[in-house]
Amino acid sequence: MEKNCLKSKIWISVLALLVAMPIFVVALSWLFPERELWAHFSTVLLPSLISTTVILLIGVGLGVTLLGTILAYLVVMVEFPGRRWLEWALFLPFAIPAYVLAFVYLGVFDYSGYAQVWMREVLGLPGFDIRTGSWAIILTFVLVFYPYVYMMARASFKRQKINIIEAGQLLGASPLRVFLKISLPMARPAVAAGLLVTLMETLADFGVVSLFNFDTFTTAIYSAWGDFRSIEVAAQLASLLVLVAFFLIYFEKKARGQAKYYSNDVSNKKPYHALGAVGWLISLFVFGVFMLSFAMPMLQLIIWGWTSVGEEWSVKYVDLIISTSALTVSAALITVSIATILALPSHCKRNSPWLKGVISMATLGYALPGSIMAVGLLYGINQVSAISVYFGGPSINHIIFGSIALLLFAYVSRFMAIGYSSIKASAEQIKPVFTQSARLLGASRLRLIWQIYLHMMSPGILAGGLLVAVDVMKELPATYLLRPFGWDTLAVQVYELSAEGLFERAAVPALIMVLFGAALMLIFQLLDKKSSKNF
């Protein structure tokens, strides 16, 4: 047993530390301090940027937690008009890149947009600046990121035993009390996992905050790199984001304590039936969220795309679709495979603070902005190559720079947190009695993993694979900096057109990305239904 534990610790440690390598590269930047630039940032920029970042995190965190959890509970536990198609439709906003939703909202609700022109000319109301304050950017982030919490909370609610909820009803508990005292505590690990991913995504965002002219901590990182040409200070600032992400993970685990909620039932039975006006009000609320987060932005993109498709469409889009698909599928398969290995239940892992620590480090890459991740990798490889040349060896720059392998590595390191959080939430639903029974029957570790763990973790693996695939498809900065020559993607095409102010032409690749994401959602739904029937 001890020998097997030692082997397991070595392999998992090597795997986790390899994924976390960009974090170490960024941390090493502290070996080259730039005191004058830090004095400027600490006195001029950082105080206000930190306060705006905290406001943004609190607003987005509260918004996605409330919206994602309530929507997931309604579609799983309550039967209301239109529930079946809305349950699937609520996944779709995840296919829209945050920067695409931001420029659509600005185009519609800015001072010169349709909505404000109509309000001024028809209703006679005064106009307003959508960029003032933080409410508009928080709303944008909530609408584009709530699917993280919705997807994970929905999977958890579906696995809750229906007889526990029925027992609460028989004891006279109101639906709200059953939700707060029974369903929500059991779904807390999944909700927390979705919230954690959302906060890390918000911390690392640059596209949305730059479109809204809303300065956050990420602004300081790009200022250090773009305005002051200091990759060391940019990396040092980025390492502080990683530190914040580490504390978020720590406080989430601290709040959860030793609590674990086990259930392997998947039920499609609804304990509540909302009839009449109440049912239609719930339907209207859920439909309103779908309209604001997906239908309205899609309609605007279709209008823009319809007017420009003749000018924009060409054969090059075939190559863009092929390269985007190849990178997305490859990165998702690799990421989910590694995340599954790291998340598998294990006695050795459970009792090893070292393994818990290195696995947590492997998930911190999500807090790094994509561009810092890319520059960190290039910086690290360049240093390794310089050392090789110093000792008389060859330079490896020409082999690694601009290679598919480096780009896939960046994806895996950056999006490991997404795959791991989802798979870990499913692994924590496995009751210890399954492992104990399998051991008593003489099952080997390999058979236990293949016939029990992977089978019971499949919903989380599928959800994690979907989330990783969509995020890889939308990833822009790392793709832009690390892509091989001739390997442009749809995200790069959207960026290059929108950077020139060609929003109508940018709508064409943006629409293809959304349809690609919607196709991934459909595949996920089919696999999810098949998985549910097998339980």
Short mmCIF file of C-alpha atoms in Angstrom, two decimals:
data_model
loop_
_atom_site.label_atom_id
_atom_site.label_comp_id
_atom_site.label_asym_id
_atom_site.label_seq_id
_atom_site.Cartn_x
_atom_site.Cartn_y
_atom_site.Cartn_z
CA MET A 1 0.00 0.00 0.00
CA GLU A 2 2.78 2.45 0.97
CA LYS A 3 4.71 1.64 -2.21
CA ASN A 4 1.64 2.26 -4.37
CA CYS A 5 0.98 5.53 -2.52
CA LEU A 6 4.53 6.70 -3.17
CA LYS A 7 4.21 5.95 -6.92
CA SER A 8 0.85 7.73 -7.01
CA LYS A 9 2.27 10.79 -5.23
CA ILE A 10 5.21 11.00 -7.65
CA TRP A 11 3.09 10.75 -10.81
CA ILE A 12 0.40 13.16 -9.62
CA SER A 13 3.03 15.62 -8.38
CA VAL A 14 4.88 15.59 -11.72
CA LEU A 15 1.62 16.06 -13.64
CA ALA A 16 0.34 18.88 -11.41
CA LEU A 17 3.68 20.72 -11.28
CA LEU A 18 4.00 20.52 -15.07
CA VAL A 19 0.55 22.12 -15.49
CA ALA A 20 1.49 24.78 -12.90
CA MET A 21 4.79 25.62 -14.59
CA PRO A 22 3.63 29.03 -15.93
CA ILE A 23 2.80 30.02 -12.34
CA PHE A 24 6.41 29.34 -11.32
CA VAL A 25 7.73 31.32 -14.29
CA VAL A 26 5.58 34.30 -13.31
CA ALA A 27 6.66 33.98 -9.66
CA LEU A 28 10.35 33.99 -10.68
CA SER A 29 9.85 37.50 -12.08
CA TRP A 30 10.20 38.77 -8.47
CA LEU A 31 13.94 38.08 -8.85
CA PHE A 32 14.07 41.23 -11.01
CA PRO A 33 12.41 44.01 -8.95
CA GLU A 34 11.82 47.45 -10.49
CA ARG A 35 11.39 49.74 -7.49
CA GLU A 36 10.76 53.01 -9.34
CA LEU A 37 7.94 51.58 -11.43
CA TRP A 38 6.43 49.88 -8.39
CA ALA A 39 6.52 53.20 -6.48
CA HIS A 40 4.57 54.81 -9.34
CA PHE A 41 1.98 52.02 -9.47
CA SER A 42 1.50 51.81 -5.69
CA THR A 43 0.89 55.55 -5.29
CA VAL A 44 -0.95 56.44 -8.51
CA LEU A 45 -2.81 53.42 -9.87
CA LEU A 46 -3.19 50.51 -7.48
CA PRO A 47 -5.39 52.02 -4.68
CA SER A 48 -8.26 52.89 -7.04
CA LEU A 49 -7.78 49.78 -9.20
CA ILE A 50 -7.94 47.47 -6.20
CA SER A 51 -11.17 49.08 -4.95
CA THR A 52 -12.86 48.82 -8.38
CA THR A 53 -11.71 45.20 -8.71
CA VAL A 54 -13.17 44.32 -5.30
CA ILE A 55 -16.49 45.99 -6.21
CA LEU A 56 -16.55 44.08 -9.49
CA LEU A 57 -15.81 40.73 -7.81
CA ILE A 58 -18.48 41.23 -5.12
CA GLY A 59 -21.12 42.30 -7.65
CA VAL A 60 -20.38 39.52 -10.13
CA GLY A 61 -20.04 36.90 -7.37
CA LEU A 62 -23.41 37.74 -5.82
CA GLY A 63 -25.08 38.00 -9.22
CA VAL A 64 -23.92 34.69 -10.69
CA THR A 65 -24.53 32.82 -7.42
CA LEU A 66 -28.11 34.03 -7.10
CA LEU A 67 -29.02 33.81 -10.78
CA GLY A 68 -27.24 30.54 -11.59
CA THR A 69 -28.50 28.72 -8.48
CA ILE A 70 -32.10 29.94 -8.74
CA LEU A 71 -32.33 29.09 -12.45
CA ALA A 72 -30.83 25.62 -11.89
CA TYR A 73 -33.25 24.91 -9.02
CA LEU A 74 -36.29 26.06 -11.01
CA VAL A 75 -35.57 23.92 -14.10
CA VAL A 76 -34.73 20.81 -12.02
CA MET A 77 -37.27 20.98 -9.20
CA VAL A 78 -40.25 22.90 -10.61
CA GLU A 79 -42.53 22.03 -13.54
CA PHE A 80 -43.61 25.24 -15.30
CA PRO A 81 -44.64 26.19 -18.87
CA GLY A 82 -41.71 25.98 -21.31
CA ARG A 83 -39.39 24.35 -18.75
CA ARG A 84 -38.02 21.66 -21.11
CA TRP A 85 -36.68 23.95 -23.82
CA LEU A 86 -35.64 26.69 -21.39
CA GLU A 87 -33.53 24.16 -19.43
CA TRP A 88 -31.47 23.64 -22.59
CA ALA A 89 -31.64 27.25 -23.76
CA LEU A 90 -30.08 28.57 -20.54
CA PHE A 91 -26.81 26.89 -21.52
CA LEU A 92 -26.52 28.93 -24.72
CA PRO A 93 -25.18 32.24 -23.28
CA PHE A 94 -22.02 30.34 -22.42
CA ALA A 95 -21.28 30.12 -26.16
CA ILE A 96 -21.07 33.92 -26.49
CA PRO A 97 -17.61 35.38 -25.75
CA ALA A 98 -17.76 38.07 -23.06
CA TYR A 99 -16.18 40.68 -25.35
CA VAL A 100 -18.81 39.98 -28.05
CA LEU A 101 -21.68 40.46 -25.56
CA ALA A 102 -20.00 43.67 -24.36
CA PHE A 103 -19.74 45.28 -27.82
CA VAL A 104 -23.31 44.22 -28.67
CA TYR A 105 -24.63 45.79 -25.44
CA LEU A 106 -22.66 48.96 -26.09
CA GLY A 107 -24.00 49.09 -29.64
CA VAL A 108 -27.61 48.75 -28.42
CA PHE A 109 -27.64 50.61 -25.08
CA ASP A 110 -24.93 53.26 -25.54
CA TYR A 111 -26.01 56.91 -25.98
CA SER A 112 -26.20 56.53 -29.78
CA GLY A 113 -27.66 53.00 -29.62
CA TYR A 114 -31.19 51.97 -30.64
CA ALA A 115 -32.53 51.77 -27.09
CA GLN A 116 -31.46 55.24 -25.96
CA VAL A 117 -32.46 56.89 -29.25
CA TRP A 118 -35.95 55.37 -28.84
CA MET A 119 -36.14 56.49 -25.19
CA ARG A 120 -35.18 60.06 -26.05
CA GLU A 121 -37.26 60.47 -29.23
CA VAL A 122 -40.38 58.47 -28.31
CA LEU A 123 -40.57 58.64 -24.51
CA GLY A 124 -38.78 61.97 -24.08
CA LEU A 125 -36.52 60.55 -21.37
CA PRO A 126 -32.99 61.90 -20.89
CA GLY A 127 -30.08 59.79 -22.05
CA PHE A 128 -27.48 58.21 -19.80
CA ASP A 129 -23.91 56.94 -20.06
CA ILE A 130 -23.88 53.14 -19.81
CA ARG A 131 -20.18 53.29 -18.92
CA THR A 132 -20.82 55.35 -15.76
CA GLY A 133 -20.43 53.35 -12.57
CA SER A 134 -20.12 49.60 -12.36
CA TRP A 135 -23.72 48.36 -12.75
CA ALA A 136 -23.59 47.82 -16.54
CA ILE A 137 -20.31 45.90 -16.55
CA ILE A 138 -21.43 43.79 -13.56
CA LEU A 139 -24.68 42.98 -15.38
CA THR A 140 -22.74 42.02 -18.52
CA PHE A 141 -20.44 39.71 -16.56
CA VAL A 142 -23.38 38.14 -14.70
CA LEU A 143 -25.27 37.41 -17.93
CA VAL A 144 -22.26 35.87 -19.64
CA PHE A 145 -20.84 33.95 -16.64
CA TYR A 146 -23.96 32.68 -14.81
CA PRO A 147 -23.88 29.41 -16.88
CA TYR A 148 -20.80 28.35 -14.88
CA VAL A 149 -22.89 28.18 -11.69
CA TYR A 150 -26.06 27.08 -13.51
CA MET A 151 -24.40 24.11 -15.16
CA MET A 152 -22.71 22.79 -12.04
CA ALA A 153 -25.65 23.49 -9.69
CA ARG A 154 -28.07 21.84 -12.14
CA ALA A 155 -25.97 18.64 -12.21
CA SER A 156 -25.94 18.63 -8.40
CA PHE A 157 -29.70 19.27 -8.03
CA LYS A 158 -30.46 16.44 -10.48
CA ARG A 159 -28.56 14.00 -8.27
CA GLN A 160 -30.39 14.90 -5.09
CA LYS A 161 -32.73 12.24 -3.71
CA ILE A 162 -36.32 13.22 -4.36
CA ASN A 163 -37.58 11.38 -1.24
CA ILE A 164 -35.60 13.75 1.01
CA ILE A 165 -37.42 16.71 -0.50
CA GLU A 166 -40.75 14.89 -0.27
CA ALA A 167 -40.04 14.22 3.42
CA GLY A 168 -39.55 17.96 3.92
CA GLN A 169 -42.88 18.62 2.20
CA LEU A 170 -44.66 16.05 4.41
CA LEU A 171 -43.28 17.84 7.48
CA GLY A 172 -44.96 21.03 6.29
CA ALA A 173 -41.86 22.91 5.15
CA SER A 174 -42.50 25.64 2.57
CA PRO A 175 -40.74 25.40 -0.85
CA LEU A 176 -38.38 28.21 0.21
CA ARG A 177 -37.47 26.43 3.44
CA VAL A 178 -36.86 23.13 1.61
CA PHE A 179 -34.61 24.99 -0.83
CA LEU A 180 -32.61 26.79 1.89
CA LYS A 181 -32.35 23.92 4.39
CA ILE A 182 -32.10 20.82 2.16
CA SER A 183 -31.35 21.43 -1.53
CA LEU A 184 -28.94 24.38 -1.28
CA PRO A 185 -26.62 22.86 1.38
CA MET A 186 -26.35 19.65 -0.68
CA ALA A 187 -25.52 21.64 -3.82
CA ARG A 188 -23.06 23.98 -2.09
CA PRO A 189 -19.85 22.26 -3.39
CA ALA A 190 -21.07 22.58 -6.99
CA VAL A 191 -22.22 26.19 -6.53
CA ALA A 192 -18.91 27.08 -4.90
CA ALA A 193 -16.99 25.47 -7.77
CA GLY A 194 -18.94 27.50 -10.32
CA LEU A 195 -18.48 30.70 -8.32
CA LEU A 196 -14.76 30.10 -8.00
CA VAL A 197 -14.33 29.70 -11.76
CA THR A 198 -16.43 32.83 -12.36
CA LEU A 199 -14.36 34.98 -10.00
CA MET A 200 -11.10 33.78 -11.58
CA GLU A 201 -12.48 34.50 -15.05
CA THR A 202 -13.54 38.00 -13.92
CA LEU A 203 -10.11 38.65 -12.39
CA ALA A 204 -8.34 37.75 -15.64
CA ASP A 205 -10.68 39.58 -18.03
CA PHE A 206 -9.39 42.47 -20.08
CA GLY A 207 -11.65 42.67 -23.17
CA VAL A 208 -14.90 43.62 -21.40
CA VAL A 209 -13.33 46.06 -18.93
CA SER A 210 -11.45 47.82 -21.74
CA LEU A 211 -14.62 48.18 -23.86
CA PHE A 212 -16.46 49.71 -20.86
CA ASN A 213 -13.43 51.87 -19.92
CA PHE A 214 -13.62 50.29 -16.47
CA ASP A 215 -10.15 50.11 -14.95
CA THR A 216 -9.38 47.05 -12.80
CA PHE A 217 -6.26 45.35 -11.51
CA THR A 218 -5.80 43.77 -14.95
CA THR A 219 -5.48 47.28 -16.38
CA ALA A 220 -2.33 47.78 -14.31
CA ILE A 221 -0.87 44.56 -15.74
CA TYR A 222 -1.42 45.65 -19.32
CA SER A 223 -0.20 49.18 -18.50
CA ALA A 224 3.06 47.81 -17.09
CA TRP A 225 3.56 45.74 -20.21
CA GLY A 226 2.17 48.07 -22.90
CA ASP A 227 2.99 51.55 -21.57
CA PHE A 228 6.15 50.89 -19.56
CA ARG A 229 7.50 47.89 -21.53
CA SER A 230 8.22 45.95 -18.33
CA ILE A 231 7.31 42.29 -18.63
CA GLU A 232 8.82 41.70 -15.17
CA VAL A 233 6.43 44.14 -13.40
CA ALA A 234 3.51 42.85 -15.49
CA ALA A 235 4.36 39.31 -14.39
CA GLN A 236 4.78 40.46 -10.76
CA LEU A 237 1.33 42.08 -10.83
CA ALA A 238 -0.12 38.95 -12.44
CA SER A 239 1.41 36.85 -9.66
CA LEU A 240 -0.68 38.89 -7.20
CA LEU A 241 -3.79 37.79 -9.12
CA VAL A 242 -2.64 34.21 -8.67
CA LEU A 243 -2.26 34.90 -4.94
CA VAL A 244 -5.84 36.21 -4.82
CA ALA A 245 -7.05 33.08 -6.64
CA PHE A 246 -5.17 30.92 -4.15
CA PHE A 247 -6.93 32.66 -1.24
CA LEU A 248 -10.29 32.26 -2.98
CA ILE A 249 -9.70 28.51 -3.20
CA TYR A 250 -8.53 28.40 0.41
CA PHE A 251 -11.53 30.30 1.78
CA GLU A 252 -13.94 28.17 -0.28
CA LYS A 253 -12.45 24.99 1.20
CA LYS A 254 -12.35 26.55 4.66
CA ALA A 255 -16.02 27.52 4.46
CA ARG A 256 -16.95 24.03 3.25
CA GLY A 257 -14.96 22.40 6.08
CA GLN A 258 -15.29 18.62 6.23
CA ALA A 259 -18.85 18.66 4.90
CA LYS A 260 -19.53 16.23 2.06
CA TYR A 261 -22.85 15.42 0.46
CA TYR A 262 -23.14 12.06 -1.23
CA SER A 263 -25.80 11.06 -3.77
CA ASN A 264 -25.71 9.05 -6.97
CA ASP A 265 -29.40 9.21 -7.88
CA VAL A 266 -30.43 11.06 -11.02
CA SER A 267 -34.12 11.93 -11.01
CA ASN A 268 -36.31 13.67 -13.55
CA LYS A 269 -39.30 13.77 -11.20
CA LYS A 270 -40.37 17.31 -10.23
CA PRO A 271 -41.43 17.76 -6.58
CA TYR A 272 -43.20 21.06 -7.37
CA HIS A 273 -45.71 21.96 -10.08
CA ALA A 274 -46.25 25.68 -10.65
CA LEU A 275 -49.72 26.11 -12.11
CA GLY A 276 -51.60 29.14 -13.36
CA ALA A 277 -50.20 32.64 -12.91
CA VAL A 278 -47.30 31.51 -10.73
CA GLY A 279 -46.11 29.10 -13.41
CA TRP A 280 -46.30 31.75 -16.10
CA LEU A 281 -44.45 34.28 -13.89
CA ILE A 282 -41.62 31.77 -13.38
CA SER A 283 -41.61 31.09 -17.12
CA LEU A 284 -41.46 34.84 -17.83
CA PHE A 285 -38.54 35.31 -15.44
CA VAL A 286 -36.50 32.46 -16.95
CA PHE A 287 -37.38 33.55 -20.49
CA GLY A 288 -36.32 37.13 -19.65
CA VAL A 289 -32.88 35.94 -18.59
CA PHE A 290 -32.58 33.96 -21.82
CA MET A 291 -33.62 36.99 -23.88
CA LEU A 292 -31.11 39.35 -22.25
CA SER A 293 -28.21 36.90 -22.24
CA PHE A 294 -28.62 35.19 -25.62
CA ALA A 295 -31.64 35.96 -27.84
CA MET A 296 -31.24 39.74 -27.99
CA PRO A 297 -27.45 39.69 -28.59
CA MET A 298 -27.93 36.97 -31.23
CA LEU A 299 -30.59 39.02 -33.00
CA GLN A 300 -28.25 42.01 -33.13
CA LEU A 301 -25.40 39.85 -34.46
CA ILE A 302 -27.70 38.38 -37.12
CA ILE A 303 -28.75 41.88 -38.24
CA TRP A 304 -25.13 43.03 -38.46
CA GLY A 305 -24.01 39.76 -40.08
CA TRP A 306 -26.83 39.80 -42.66
CA THR A 307 -25.69 43.19 -43.96
CA SER A 308 -22.01 42.21 -44.20
CA VAL A 309 -21.87 38.48 -44.98
CA GLY A 310 -21.53 39.08 -48.74
CA GLU A 311 -18.49 41.28 -48.18
CA GLU A 312 -16.88 39.21 -45.41
CA TRP A 313 -17.44 35.53 -46.31
CA SER A 314 -14.68 33.77 -48.28
CA VAL A 315 -12.84 30.42 -48.49
CA LYS A 316 -10.54 31.46 -45.63
CA TYR A 317 -13.40 30.77 -43.21
CA VAL A 318 -13.09 27.03 -43.98
CA ASP A 319 -9.50 27.15 -42.69
CA LEU A 320 -10.57 29.24 -39.66
CA ILE A 321 -13.26 26.70 -38.73
CA ILE A 322 -10.89 23.73 -39.16
CA SER A 323 -8.10 25.27 -37.06
CA THR A 324 -10.55 26.39 -34.34
CA SER A 325 -12.16 22.92 -34.18
CA ALA A 326 -8.83 21.09 -34.08
CA LEU A 327 -7.45 23.24 -31.26
CA THR A 328 -10.71 23.12 -29.28
CA VAL A 329 -11.14 19.33 -29.40
CA SER A 330 -7.47 18.58 -28.72
CA ALA A 331 -7.20 20.98 -25.77
CA ALA A 332 -10.48 19.77 -24.23
CA LEU A 333 -9.49 16.08 -24.43
CA ILE A 334 -6.05 16.66 -22.91
CA THR A 335 -7.36 18.97 -20.17
CA VAL A 336 -10.20 16.67 -19.14
CA SER A 337 -7.91 13.61 -19.12
CA ILE A 338 -5.43 15.29 -16.79
CA ALA A 339 -8.18 16.83 -14.63
CA THR A 340 -9.79 13.39 -14.21
CA ILE A 341 -6.52 11.89 -13.02
CA LEU A 342 -6.07 14.72 -10.52
CA ALA A 343 -9.68 14.50 -9.26
CA LEU A 344 -9.98 10.70 -8.87
CA PRO A 345 -10.84 9.72 -5.27
CA SER A 346 -7.78 8.34 -3.53
CA HIS A 347 -6.85 7.43 0.04
CA CYS A 348 -3.27 8.63 -0.58
CA LYS A 349 -4.47 11.95 -1.97
CA ARG A 350 -6.94 12.49 0.87
CA ASN A 351 -4.25 12.15 3.53
CA SER A 352 -1.49 14.08 1.74
CA PRO A 353 -1.30 17.88 2.27
CA TRP A 354 1.48 17.95 -0.35
CA LEU A 355 -0.72 16.46 -3.09
CA LYS A 356 -3.61 18.77 -2.17
CA GLY A 357 -1.23 21.72 -2.42
CA VAL A 358 0.27 20.86 -5.82
CA ILE A 359 -3.17 20.08 -7.29
CA SER A 360 -4.43 23.47 -6.08
CA MET A 361 -1.43 25.09 -7.75
CA ALA A 362 -2.27 23.34 -11.02
CA THR A 363 -5.63 25.11 -11.03
CA LEU A 364 -4.30 28.63 -10.47
CA GLY A 365 -3.49 29.28 -14.13
CA TYR A 366 -7.06 30.45 -14.72
CA ALA A 367 -6.33 33.65 -12.79
CA LEU A 368 -3.58 34.58 -15.26
CA PRO A 369 -4.65 36.79 -18.17
CA GLY A 370 -4.14 34.86 -21.42
CA SER A 371 -1.50 37.29 -22.65
CA ILE A 372 0.52 37.01 -19.43
CA MET A 373 0.28 33.23 -19.67
CA ALA A 374 1.64 33.43 -23.23
CA VAL A 375 4.43 35.86 -22.43
CA GLY A 376 5.35 33.89 -19.31
CA LEU A 377 5.75 30.72 -21.37
CA LEU A 378 7.82 32.48 -24.04
CA TYR A 379 9.95 34.10 -21.31
CA GLY A 380 10.50 30.76 -19.57
CA ILE A 381 11.41 28.89 -22.76
CA ASN A 382 13.77 31.67 -23.76
CA GLN A 383 15.56 31.39 -20.40
CA VAL A 384 15.82 27.58 -20.74
CA SER A 385 17.20 28.02 -24.24
CA ALA A 386 19.77 30.58 -23.00
CA ILE A 387 20.93 28.15 -20.32
CA SER A 388 21.21 25.39 -22.94
CA VAL A 389 23.29 27.63 -25.21
CA TYR A 390 25.48 28.70 -22.24
CA PHE A 391 26.43 25.07 -21.63
CA GLY A 392 27.13 24.45 -25.32
CA GLY A 393 23.78 22.93 -26.25
CA PRO A 394 21.36 23.95 -29.02
CA SER A 395 18.71 26.63 -28.78
CA ILE A 396 15.17 25.25 -28.57
CA ASN A 397 13.41 28.51 -29.42
CA HIS A 398 12.88 27.66 -33.09
CA ILE A 399 11.37 24.28 -32.14
CA ILE A 400 8.96 25.46 -29.42
CA PHE A 401 8.00 29.00 -30.45
CA GLY A 402 4.96 29.03 -32.70
CA SER A 403 4.24 25.33 -32.22
CA ILE A 404 0.89 23.63 -31.68
CA ALA A 405 2.31 21.89 -28.61
CA LEU A 406 3.08 25.19 -26.84
CA LEU A 407 -0.37 26.59 -27.63
CA LEU A 408 -2.09 23.42 -26.35
CA PHE A 409 0.05 23.54 -23.21
CA ALA A 410 -1.07 27.13 -22.58
CA TYR A 411 -4.72 26.08 -23.00
CA VAL A 412 -4.33 23.12 -20.62
CA SER A 413 -2.58 25.21 -17.96
CA ARG A 414 -5.04 28.10 -18.27
CA PHE A 415 -8.27 26.07 -18.30
CA MET A 416 -7.37 23.24 -15.92
CA ALA A 417 -9.39 24.93 -13.13
CA ILE A 418 -12.60 24.65 -15.18
CA GLY A 419 -12.29 20.96 -15.95
CA TYR A 420 -10.98 20.08 -12.50
CA SER A 421 -13.70 21.98 -10.57
CA SER A 422 -16.49 20.24 -12.45
CA ILE A 423 -14.96 16.76 -12.22
CA LYS A 424 -14.00 17.21 -8.56
CA ALA A 425 -17.59 18.18 -7.70
CA SER A 426 -18.78 14.88 -9.25
CA ALA A 427 -16.05 12.88 -7.49
CA GLU A 428 -17.17 14.29 -4.13
CA GLN A 429 -20.65 12.84 -4.72
CA ILE A 430 -19.29 9.27 -4.66
CA LYS A 431 -20.10 7.58 -1.36
CA PRO A 432 -17.15 5.87 0.40
CA VAL A 433 -19.26 2.72 0.71
CA PHE A 434 -18.80 2.06 -3.04
CA THR A 435 -15.03 2.01 -2.64
CA GLN A 436 -15.24 -0.13 0.49
CA SER A 437 -17.56 -2.66 -1.17
CA ALA A 438 -15.35 -2.89 -4.25
CA ARG A 439 -12.28 -3.47 -2.08
CA LEU A 440 -14.05 -6.20 -0.10
CA LEU A 441 -14.88 -7.92 -3.40
CA GLY A 442 -11.21 -7.82 -4.35
CA ALA A 443 -11.44 -5.23 -7.13
CA SER A 444 -8.12 -3.78 -8.24
CA ARG A 445 -7.50 -0.01 -8.30
CA LEU A 446 -7.72 -0.01 -12.10
CA ARG A 447 -11.05 -1.86 -12.10
CA LEU A 448 -12.39 0.45 -9.37
CA ILE A 449 -11.54 3.49 -11.50
CA TRP A 450 -12.89 2.05 -14.75
CA GLN A 451 -16.14 0.47 -13.56
CA ILE A 452 -17.16 2.76 -10.67
CA TYR A 453 -15.34 6.09 -10.48
CA LEU A 454 -15.41 7.03 -14.18
CA HIS A 455 -19.01 5.82 -14.52
CA MET A 456 -20.19 7.94 -11.56
CA MET A 457 -18.04 10.94 -12.48
CA SER A 458 -19.20 11.01 -16.10
CA PRO A 459 -21.66 13.96 -15.65
CA GLY A 460 -18.87 16.11 -14.22
CA ILE A 461 -16.40 14.95 -16.90
CA LEU A 462 -18.87 15.81 -19.66
CA ALA A 463 -19.68 19.19 -18.12
CA GLY A 464 -15.98 19.93 -17.63
CA GLY A 465 -15.16 18.95 -21.22
CA LEU A 466 -17.89 21.21 -22.54
CA LEU A 467 -16.78 24.18 -20.44
CA VAL A 468 -13.15 23.74 -21.46
CA ALA A 469 -14.03 23.37 -25.16
CA VAL A 470 -16.15 26.52 -25.26
CA ASP A 471 -13.56 28.52 -23.33
CA VAL A 472 -10.74 27.35 -25.64
CA MET A 473 -12.83 28.37 -28.65
CA LYS A 474 -13.30 31.86 -27.17
CA GLU A 475 -9.74 32.34 -25.88
CA LEU A 476 -8.09 35.27 -27.62
CA PRO A 477 -4.84 36.69 -26.11
CA ALA A 478 -2.94 33.40 -25.71
CA THR A 479 -4.09 32.21 -29.15
CA TYR A 480 -3.09 35.49 -30.76
CA LEU A 481 0.43 35.44 -29.32
CA LEU A 482 1.25 31.71 -29.48
CA ARG A 483 -0.54 30.47 -32.59
CA PRO A 484 1.59 28.87 -35.33
CA PHE A 485 1.98 30.78 -38.57
CA GLY A 486 -1.19 30.40 -40.65
CA TRP A 487 -3.26 29.05 -37.72
CA ASP A 488 -5.66 31.94 -37.27
CA THR A 489 -8.88 31.12 -35.39
CA LEU A 490 -12.36 32.59 -35.36
CA ALA A 491 -11.58 34.49 -32.13
CA VAL A 492 -8.55 36.10 -33.78
CA GLN A 493 -10.69 37.11 -36.76
CA VAL A 494 -13.31 38.71 -34.46
CA TYR A 495 -10.57 40.64 -32.67
CA GLU A 496 -8.86 41.89 -35.82
CA LEU A 497 -12.13 43.15 -37.33
CA SER A 498 -13.55 44.69 -34.13
CA ALA A 499 -10.20 46.37 -33.36
CA GLU A 500 -10.67 48.29 -36.63
CA GLY A 501 -14.23 49.23 -35.65
CA LEU A 502 -15.74 46.85 -38.23
CA PHE A 503 -18.42 45.48 -35.87
CA GLU A 504 -20.78 44.46 -38.68
CA ARG A 505 -18.12 42.33 -40.36
CA ALA A 506 -16.96 41.01 -36.96
CA ALA A 507 -20.50 39.71 -36.46
CA VAL A 508 -19.88 37.00 -39.13
CA PRO A 509 -17.10 35.09 -37.29
CA ALA A 510 -18.84 35.87 -33.98
CA LEU A 511 -21.99 34.16 -35.25
CA ILE A 512 -20.02 31.11 -36.37
CA MET A 513 -18.45 30.91 -32.89
CA VAL A 514 -21.85 31.08 -31.22
CA LEU A 515 -23.24 28.36 -33.53
CA PHE A 516 -20.16 26.23 -32.86
CA GLY A 517 -20.70 26.69 -29.12
CA ALA A 518 -24.40 25.87 -29.47
CA ALA A 519 -23.48 22.64 -31.28
CA LEU A 520 -21.22 21.71 -28.34
CA MET A 521 -24.12 22.40 -25.99
CA LEU A 522 -26.36 20.08 -28.03
CA ILE A 523 -23.79 17.28 -27.91
CA PHE A 524 -23.48 17.80 -24.18
CA GLN A 525 -27.24 17.62 -23.74
CA LEU A 526 -27.47 14.35 -25.69
CA LEU A 527 -24.64 12.80 -23.69
CA ASP A 528 -26.09 14.11 -20.43
CA LYS A 529 -29.48 12.54 -21.14
CA LYS A 530 -27.87 9.23 -22.08
CA SER A 531 -25.78 9.30 -18.91
CA SER A 532 -28.85 10.03 -16.77
CA LYS A 533 -30.73 7.06 -18.24
CA ASN A 534 -27.87 4.72 -17.40
CA PHE A 535 -28.19 5.40 -13.65
#
